[in-house]
Amino acid sequence: MTVVILWCPRVSGSGQLSGKNSPVTFIVFYEESIVTVTSVVGLQWGDEAKGKIVDILTDVHQFVVRYQGGNNAGHTVKFGGETYKLSLLPTGILRPGVTAIIGPGVVINPAALLQEMQSLKDRGLPVAENLLVSDRAHVIFPYHMAEEAVLERLRGDGAIGTTMRGIGMCYRDKASRTHAVRIGDLYRPESFQKRLVEIVAYKNQILKALDPSAATLDADAIFADYTQLAARLKPHVIDTTAYLHRTLKAGGNLLFEGAQGALLDVDHGTFPYVTSSNSSAAGIPTGSGVPQRAINDMIGVVKAYTTRVGGGPFPTELHDETGQRIREVGREYGTVTGRPRRCGWFDAVAASYSARICGVNRISVMLLDVLSQHEELCVCEAYDIEGERVTDFPSHIEDLQKAKPIYRRLAGWHEDITGVTTWSKLPANAQRYVETIQELLEQPVSYVSVGPDREQTICL
Ligand code: GDP
Ligand code: IMO
Ligand code: MG
């Protein structure tokens, strides 16, 4: 007897066919019936449309986990004629029946979180029942925003161009240990108040030294404010690590939702023009308490071109009309700050580096529709750095600043592809473009997105 095992993304089952000499038994696995722990991670400088892929995958995952970053993230999701913008809340919260989890590695501004929850409640989504917040997560305070504003100003031309949400300052205090407050601390009023008085006195000294005109922060007012915010958050606060391990043991389908992108990772990105967390897949175990080996599907998300918000090197950036056109067609303006995003060609040196450090096993190519109606498209396959052809992503920004992209030129397509839902209906040149990304990233492409809506997705 011959047994054939097939893998297929949309069907499952088994049966028998009559073979030439003997019956053939076939077993077809439904993709999600063998994959339970999935991760979605951005392979560029953020805004790759991770939110859209997470939203699609929550169809088959019941637990969605944010593990790093904070309300610097901005994920836009569209379905049923509605647009949702999420920042600190995991995108999975939009699906009824999905439990959204904010893990220990996230930094939380409680007022921003409660406001975001309220805005979803106002739209009729039952957030209260399905949000869990780690008691280990660190808390963002007003002094973090104040410090960031002064430091960014002092950096002058070298400013990182942060989102001004206090993210970096909160992570710095976490690493320093002395001035950090975790969510769990908010429920121990005596020690919290004592600690806050010490921290605020110290922060006032620092702020005044950096900027004599800085406003003096009032520890009592902050204590009162945060105590009240903490009370409102209390029903959601638990030890999410223990919860996730119980869920894993029970066979729950987890989906890890990355914020930012691997090139903004504090260890592996374009330092110092990065965020302050591990925004590559490296952040998953530290930020959730779930070991890396529990993850059996790592999806890398890329835009069909490249964007970046804020400062830092960007070898394929387009300062011309083409860049402007991509920005307008792709509506490339930041979800959080509204800043115009810098736009450029697809950089395969950078994205394949990210794919390697994240260990991705498949790719999602997003916003392909934005590249329609270009005569020619360019994909960067190597850098020229002082006359040398380089395919390893440089570790120092001074080398990256010198990198001149070496392009592979591809013919464009003129058709509107926003209504295409099957691979075979994509124009041949669009197929070739996606296949080029696949070849350069050395991983199969699983999803091609041709519009912001859930339905505008080609599943391969
Ligand atoms: P994220 O931070 O990675 O989740 O990405 P953002 O939500 O910040 O940015 C992606 C933007 O592209 C959002 O406004 C999405 O609605 C939009 N988008 C997602 N997929 C597509 C697509 O295939 N085509 C177009 N034109 N827009 C898309
Ligand atoms: P999502 O999840 C794009 C950028 C900022 C700045 C740098 C540091 O939507 O992809 P920070 O406030 O984190 O200290 O800023 O990181 N940045 C993002 N860029 N998408 C994001 O998130 C980003 N989050 C932070 O613009 O350059
Ligand atoms: Mg975004």
XYZ file of C-alpha atoms and ligand atoms in Angstrom:
516
model
C 0.000 0.000 0.000
C 1.271 3.503 -0.792
C 0.714 6.321 1.750
C 0.925 9.904 0.527
C 1.060 12.762 3.035
C 0.061 16.131 1.653
C 0.185 19.598 3.156
C -2.475 21.993 2.109
C -3.357 25.406 3.498
C -7.138 25.291 3.338
C -8.386 21.707 3.568
C -7.817 18.647 5.683
C -8.929 15.044 5.479
C -7.931 11.573 4.407
C -9.138 8.871 2.053
C -8.148 6.244 -0.475
C -7.690 6.320 -4.223
C -7.144 3.281 -6.363
C -3.538 3.299 -7.560
C -2.190 1.391 -10.537
C -1.134 -1.654 -8.545
C -2.414 -0.959 -5.029
C -4.691 1.499 -3.176
C -3.122 4.865 -2.325
C -3.993 6.243 1.100
C -3.712 9.984 1.339
C -3.668 12.195 4.395
C -4.069 15.935 3.898
C -3.056 18.243 6.729
C -4.841 21.501 7.168
C -2.056 24.028 7.773
C -3.366 25.308 11.086
C -4.114 21.818 12.390
C -0.376 21.162 12.588
C 0.773 24.677 13.485
C -0.268 25.961 16.874
C 2.269 28.594 17.837
C 2.835 31.234 15.177
C 4.753 34.466 15.176
C 4.404 37.519 12.946
C 7.430 39.760 12.792
C 8.330 42.804 10.672
C 11.529 42.483 8.626
C 12.047 46.179 7.813
C 11.804 49.381 9.860
C 8.214 48.832 11.000
C 4.809 49.483 9.401
C 5.083 46.414 7.161
C 1.333 45.810 7.688
C 1.902 43.220 10.403
C -1.493 44.172 11.821
C -3.280 42.961 8.702
C -1.565 39.540 8.773
C -2.171 39.181 12.508
C -5.820 39.980 11.928
C -6.085 37.306 9.212
C -4.336 34.707 11.375
C -6.531 35.320 14.409
C -9.129 33.422 12.417
C -7.292 30.293 13.585
C -5.495 31.419 16.756
C -7.334 32.015 20.006
C -4.554 33.799 21.907
C -2.657 36.807 20.571
C 0.375 38.062 22.466
C 2.221 41.406 22.293
C 5.701 40.946 23.799
C 7.631 44.217 23.284
C 7.286 47.902 22.486
C 4.399 49.994 23.677
C 2.177 52.693 22.257
C 4.897 53.637 19.774
C 3.336 50.942 17.546
C 0.448 51.730 15.230
C -1.363 48.934 13.414
C -4.223 49.622 11.027
C -6.706 46.904 10.146
C -9.644 47.084 7.744
C -12.587 44.748 7.373
C -16.322 44.954 6.872
C -16.022 48.562 5.749
C -14.504 49.580 9.100
C -10.996 50.808 9.917
C -9.414 50.085 13.287
C -6.189 51.656 14.526
C -4.460 49.858 17.371
C -1.392 50.906 19.267
C -0.834 49.117 22.563
C -3.646 46.594 22.319
C -2.831 43.396 20.409
C -4.584 43.411 17.047
C -6.176 40.068 17.886
C -8.530 41.880 20.246
C -10.733 42.712 17.266
C -11.877 39.086 16.886
C -14.637 37.835 19.155
C -13.432 34.904 21.236
C -9.748 35.795 20.983
C -7.843 36.490 24.190
C -5.384 39.360 23.811
C -2.333 39.282 26.061
C 0.149 42.050 26.842
C 3.320 40.336 28.013
C 6.099 41.262 30.459
C 8.318 42.800 27.756
C 5.813 45.515 26.815
C 6.047 48.995 28.363
C 2.648 50.323 29.367
C 1.261 53.812 29.599
C -1.887 52.989 31.650
C -3.810 56.104 30.554
C -3.088 55.360 26.871
C -4.122 51.730 27.323
C -7.400 52.603 29.042
C -8.173 55.209 26.420
C -7.598 52.705 23.625
C -9.807 50.162 25.399
C -12.534 52.769 25.771
C -12.392 53.702 22.096
C -12.997 50.059 21.135
C -15.802 49.721 23.705
C -17.409 52.818 22.195
C -17.457 50.953 18.883
C -19.225 47.993 20.467
C -16.240 45.658 20.918
C -16.227 43.766 24.224
C -12.610 44.453 25.189
C -13.151 43.922 28.899
C -13.706 40.196 28.618
C -10.635 39.320 26.615
C -7.647 41.405 27.637
C -4.902 40.218 29.977
C -2.003 42.405 31.107
C 1.198 41.115 32.650
C 1.978 42.223 36.187
C 5.647 42.096 35.154
C 5.305 44.735 32.416
C 6.991 48.079 33.097
C 5.075 51.336 33.491
C 5.568 54.576 31.559
C 5.274 57.759 33.649
C 5.053 61.461 32.692
C 8.747 61.951 33.534
C 9.640 59.477 30.768
C 7.948 61.662 28.164
C 9.512 64.810 29.673
C 13.019 63.293 29.610
C 12.597 62.061 26.050
C 11.494 65.493 24.842
C 14.594 67.131 26.344
C 17.037 64.449 25.164
C 15.706 64.398 21.604
C 15.998 68.183 21.505
C 19.578 68.043 22.788
C 20.506 65.498 20.120
C 19.882 68.166 17.462
C 20.644 66.838 13.981
C 21.367 63.406 15.454
C 17.842 63.085 16.882
C 16.451 59.556 16.589
C 13.040 60.920 15.655
C 11.284 58.888 18.334
C 7.526 58.706 18.758
C 7.821 60.735 22.027
C 5.839 58.146 23.949
C 8.496 57.654 26.650
C 9.324 54.185 25.350
C 13.134 54.450 25.388
C 13.213 56.147 28.784
C 11.036 53.441 30.337
C 13.233 50.648 28.934
C 16.309 52.517 30.162
C 14.890 52.656 33.701
C 14.018 48.964 33.476
C 17.648 48.152 32.607
C 18.954 50.481 35.326
C 16.603 48.799 37.863
C 16.706 51.671 40.375
C 13.995 53.871 38.851
C 11.636 51.301 37.451
C 8.032 50.517 38.372
C 6.197 47.441 37.139
C 2.449 46.985 36.805
C 2.460 44.677 39.853
C 4.030 47.458 41.972
C 0.983 49.672 41.415
C -1.060 47.393 43.674
C 1.276 47.723 46.648
C 0.422 51.320 47.616
C 2.862 51.805 50.496
C 5.992 50.720 48.697
C 4.781 52.260 45.408
C 4.309 55.688 46.987
C 7.656 55.566 48.771
C 9.417 54.565 45.590
C 7.643 57.154 43.475
C 8.622 59.987 45.841
C 12.288 58.976 45.484
C 12.084 58.552 41.723
C 10.269 61.836 41.087
C 12.759 63.773 43.265
C 15.596 62.286 41.224
C 13.846 62.903 37.891
C 13.164 66.544 38.808
C 16.885 67.028 39.465
C 17.817 65.503 36.134
C 15.171 67.402 34.191
C 16.155 70.735 35.752
C 19.827 70.073 35.025
C 19.041 69.315 31.389
C 16.541 72.123 30.994
C 16.217 74.788 33.718
C 12.791 75.754 32.380
C 11.430 72.196 32.811
C 8.205 71.962 34.831
C 8.522 70.375 38.286
C 6.730 67.052 38.562
C 4.566 66.363 41.606
C 4.972 62.870 43.082
C 1.691 63.030 45.038
C -0.313 63.971 41.954
C 1.308 61.174 39.925
C 0.656 58.700 42.740
C -3.023 59.663 42.919
C -3.396 59.518 39.165
C -1.668 56.154 38.718
C -3.468 54.600 41.682
C -6.772 55.451 40.068
C -5.644 54.180 36.632
C -4.318 50.986 38.197
C -7.680 50.332 39.860
C -9.386 50.493 36.465
C -6.842 48.095 34.955
C -6.958 45.657 37.877
C -9.469 43.161 36.400
C -7.054 42.543 33.511
C -3.807 42.201 35.427
C -2.454 38.699 35.977
C 0.745 36.680 35.763
C 0.480 36.212 31.985
C 3.544 33.959 31.912
C 1.850 31.302 34.041
C -1.325 31.754 31.989
C 0.545 31.260 28.683
C 2.254 28.116 29.925
C -1.080 26.651 31.033
C -2.528 27.584 27.637
C 0.350 25.908 25.814
C -0.056 22.776 27.881
C -3.733 22.680 26.988
C -2.835 22.913 23.272
C -3.980 26.511 22.759
C -3.063 28.218 19.503
C -0.829 31.193 20.287
C 0.002 33.998 17.909
C 2.849 36.368 18.729
C 2.333 39.839 17.340
C 5.526 41.788 16.747
C 5.624 45.557 16.910
C 8.153 47.673 14.966
C 10.530 45.644 12.781
C 13.807 43.730 13.025
C 15.855 46.676 11.698
C 14.658 48.725 14.693
C 15.829 46.028 17.154
C 18.061 47.521 19.860
C 20.654 44.736 19.453
C 20.353 43.802 15.796
C 19.007 46.934 14.106
C 20.573 50.127 12.765
C 21.833 51.239 16.160
C 21.445 53.914 17.521
C 18.539 54.697 15.164
C 16.418 51.956 16.666
C 13.733 51.502 19.270
C 14.692 50.323 22.767
C 13.349 46.781 22.690
C 14.122 43.566 20.825
C 11.703 44.116 17.981
C 13.066 41.161 16.020
C 11.951 37.637 16.926
C 14.659 37.726 19.618
C 12.152 39.603 21.784
C 9.595 36.798 21.906
C 11.064 34.598 24.649
C 12.236 37.490 26.813
C 9.085 39.494 26.323
C 6.547 36.713 26.798
C 8.197 34.048 28.929
C 7.452 31.466 26.227
C 10.601 29.725 24.969
C 11.594 30.112 21.318
C 11.338 26.360 20.707
C 7.594 26.510 21.365
C 7.184 28.495 18.141
C 6.738 26.378 15.056
C 5.834 28.992 12.455
C 7.696 32.273 12.031
C 6.207 34.593 9.423
C 8.320 37.517 8.249
C 6.322 40.473 6.948
C 7.724 42.834 4.321
C 6.318 45.659 2.299
C 6.884 45.287 -1.441
C 9.064 48.389 -1.039
C 10.690 49.955 2.041
C 9.639 52.705 4.436
C 11.151 54.253 7.496
C 9.898 56.868 9.992
C 12.372 58.964 11.957
C 16.142 59.275 11.521
C 18.824 56.815 10.482
C 20.423 55.363 7.358
C 18.217 54.060 4.546
C 20.287 53.001 1.501
C 17.388 52.568 -0.954
C 15.566 55.770 0.007
C 14.083 57.665 -2.943
C 14.199 61.438 -2.688
C 12.614 61.915 -6.073
C 9.170 61.820 -7.640
C 9.062 58.013 -7.471
C 9.471 58.128 -3.687
C 6.786 60.796 -3.476
C 4.453 58.697 -5.626
C 4.928 55.611 -3.436
C 4.195 57.764 -0.358
C 0.972 59.109 -1.843
C -0.309 55.850 -3.359
C 0.618 53.827 -0.237
C -0.686 56.566 2.090
C 2.635 56.395 3.871
C 1.984 58.618 6.866
C 2.624 57.336 10.402
C -0.342 55.879 12.294
C 0.954 57.158 15.643
C 2.532 60.515 14.816
C 1.162 61.301 11.347
C 4.710 61.946 10.077
C 5.372 61.295 6.383
C 7.222 57.990 6.056
C 10.455 57.959 4.077
C 10.007 55.658 1.054
C 12.389 53.645 -1.113
C 12.883 50.481 -3.143
C 12.817 47.013 -1.631
C 16.106 46.317 0.134
C 16.793 42.576 0.003
C 20.161 42.906 1.783
C 18.407 44.360 4.819
C 15.305 42.131 4.683
C 17.216 38.894 4.183
C 19.435 39.794 7.155
C 16.243 40.272 9.203
C 14.814 36.999 7.900
C 17.941 35.184 9.087
C 18.092 36.725 12.553
C 14.377 36.068 13.060
C 14.533 32.525 11.708
C 11.511 33.030 9.470
C 10.178 30.076 7.505
C 7.799 32.032 5.272
C 7.166 35.531 4.055
C 4.195 37.856 3.576
C 4.631 40.471 0.873
C 2.383 43.456 1.556
C 1.176 46.518 -0.364
C 2.102 45.059 -3.758
C -0.723 47.122 -5.301
C 1.163 50.325 -4.448
C 3.817 49.402 -7.042
C 1.352 49.110 -9.951
C 1.864 51.412 -12.907
C 5.623 51.800 -12.700
C 7.563 51.192 -15.912
C 10.427 49.659 -13.997
C 10.932 48.480 -10.416
C 14.200 48.096 -8.555
C 15.162 45.565 -5.914
C 18.430 46.060 -4.036
C 20.374 42.777 -4.091
C 23.737 44.034 -2.805
C 25.489 47.190 -1.590
C 28.522 48.864 -3.039
C 30.566 50.056 -0.081
C 33.726 51.871 -1.180
C 33.928 49.769 -4.329
C 33.278 46.438 -2.646
C 30.136 44.367 -3.343
C 28.587 43.577 0.039
C 25.641 41.300 0.818
C 26.061 41.106 4.614
C 24.085 43.859 6.324
C 26.668 46.266 7.826
C 26.914 46.321 11.612
C 27.935 49.992 11.794
C 25.760 52.832 10.556
C 28.785 54.673 9.115
C 29.224 51.780 6.673
C 25.499 51.646 5.985
C 25.513 55.375 5.280
C 28.151 54.764 2.605
C 26.240 51.869 1.035
C 25.116 52.449 -2.541
C 22.400 50.045 -3.621
C 23.137 47.638 -6.462
C 19.783 47.105 -8.124
C 18.168 44.282 -10.017
C 15.793 45.971 -12.449
C 12.420 44.417 -13.162
C 9.670 45.345 -15.576
C 6.574 46.772 -13.893
C 2.896 46.080 -14.597
C 0.099 48.448 -15.456
C -2.978 46.553 -14.326
C -4.894 47.455 -11.166
C -4.332 44.393 -8.943
C -6.423 45.447 -5.931
C -9.196 43.006 -6.880
C -6.923 40.010 -7.501
C -7.357 37.168 -5.011
C -5.528 34.311 -6.737
C -1.897 33.997 -7.747
C -2.696 32.961 -11.298
C -4.593 36.212 -11.890
C -1.626 38.407 -10.953
C 0.130 39.942 -13.978
C 3.230 37.957 -14.940
C 5.525 40.868 -14.020
C 3.942 41.135 -10.574
C 4.486 37.389 -10.094
C 8.115 37.809 -11.172
C 8.531 40.656 -8.677
C 7.229 38.524 -5.780
C 9.354 35.567 -6.930
C 12.419 37.819 -6.878
C 11.756 38.704 -3.238
C 11.272 35.010 -2.518
C 14.539 34.125 -4.226
C 16.551 36.844 -2.467
C 15.081 36.123 0.967
C 15.411 32.372 0.435
C 12.012 31.689 1.989
C 8.645 30.893 0.420
C 6.047 33.620 0.096
C 2.753 32.588 1.722
C 0.669 35.737 1.469
C 0.594 38.569 -1.027
C -1.444 41.596 -0.015
C -2.993 43.802 -2.692
C -5.053 46.188 -0.579
C -5.721 47.061 3.069
C -8.863 44.959 3.450
C -8.841 41.425 4.885
C -10.262 40.168 1.613
C -7.518 41.718 -0.538
C -5.101 38.918 0.162
C -3.672 36.155 -1.998
C -2.913 33.020 0.037
C -0.350 30.766 -1.595
P 1.999 47.679 10.968
O 2.469 48.678 11.957
O 3.102 46.775 10.508
O 0.798 46.897 11.415
O 1.561 48.505 9.665
P 0.672 49.843 9.654
O -0.731 49.480 9.962
O 1.302 50.907 10.460
O 0.852 50.285 8.152
C 0.387 49.532 7.083
C -0.669 50.343 6.320
O -0.901 49.746 5.069
C -2.025 50.396 7.004
O -2.603 51.656 6.780
C -2.821 49.305 6.312
O -4.230 49.563 6.301
C -2.284 49.419 4.916
N -2.251 48.168 4.145
C -2.084 46.897 4.580
N -1.968 46.046 3.548
C -2.079 46.792 2.437
C -2.015 46.495 1.051
O -1.797 45.367 0.630
N -2.172 47.534 0.174
C -2.382 48.805 0.590
N -2.517 49.750 -0.340
N -2.421 49.126 1.895
C -2.272 48.136 2.804
P 4.867 49.587 14.178
O 4.558 48.537 15.213
C 7.672 52.430 12.454
C 10.552 54.249 15.178
C 10.425 55.739 15.466
C 11.880 56.106 15.664
C 12.436 54.868 16.385
C 12.509 55.013 17.896
O 3.696 50.405 13.799
O 5.588 48.978 13.028
P 10.689 55.009 19.814
O 9.506 55.899 20.061
O 10.330 53.569 19.671
O 11.787 55.215 20.804
O 11.293 55.505 18.398
O 11.560 53.811 16.065
N 9.332 53.466 15.445
C 8.556 52.957 14.484
N 8.611 53.089 13.150
N 6.718 51.653 13.019
C 6.674 51.483 14.354
O 5.845 50.603 14.956
C 7.589 52.190 15.157
N 7.804 52.274 16.488
C 8.882 53.043 16.642
O 9.855 56.417 14.377
O 12.540 56.209 14.430
Mg 2.616 50.766 12.104
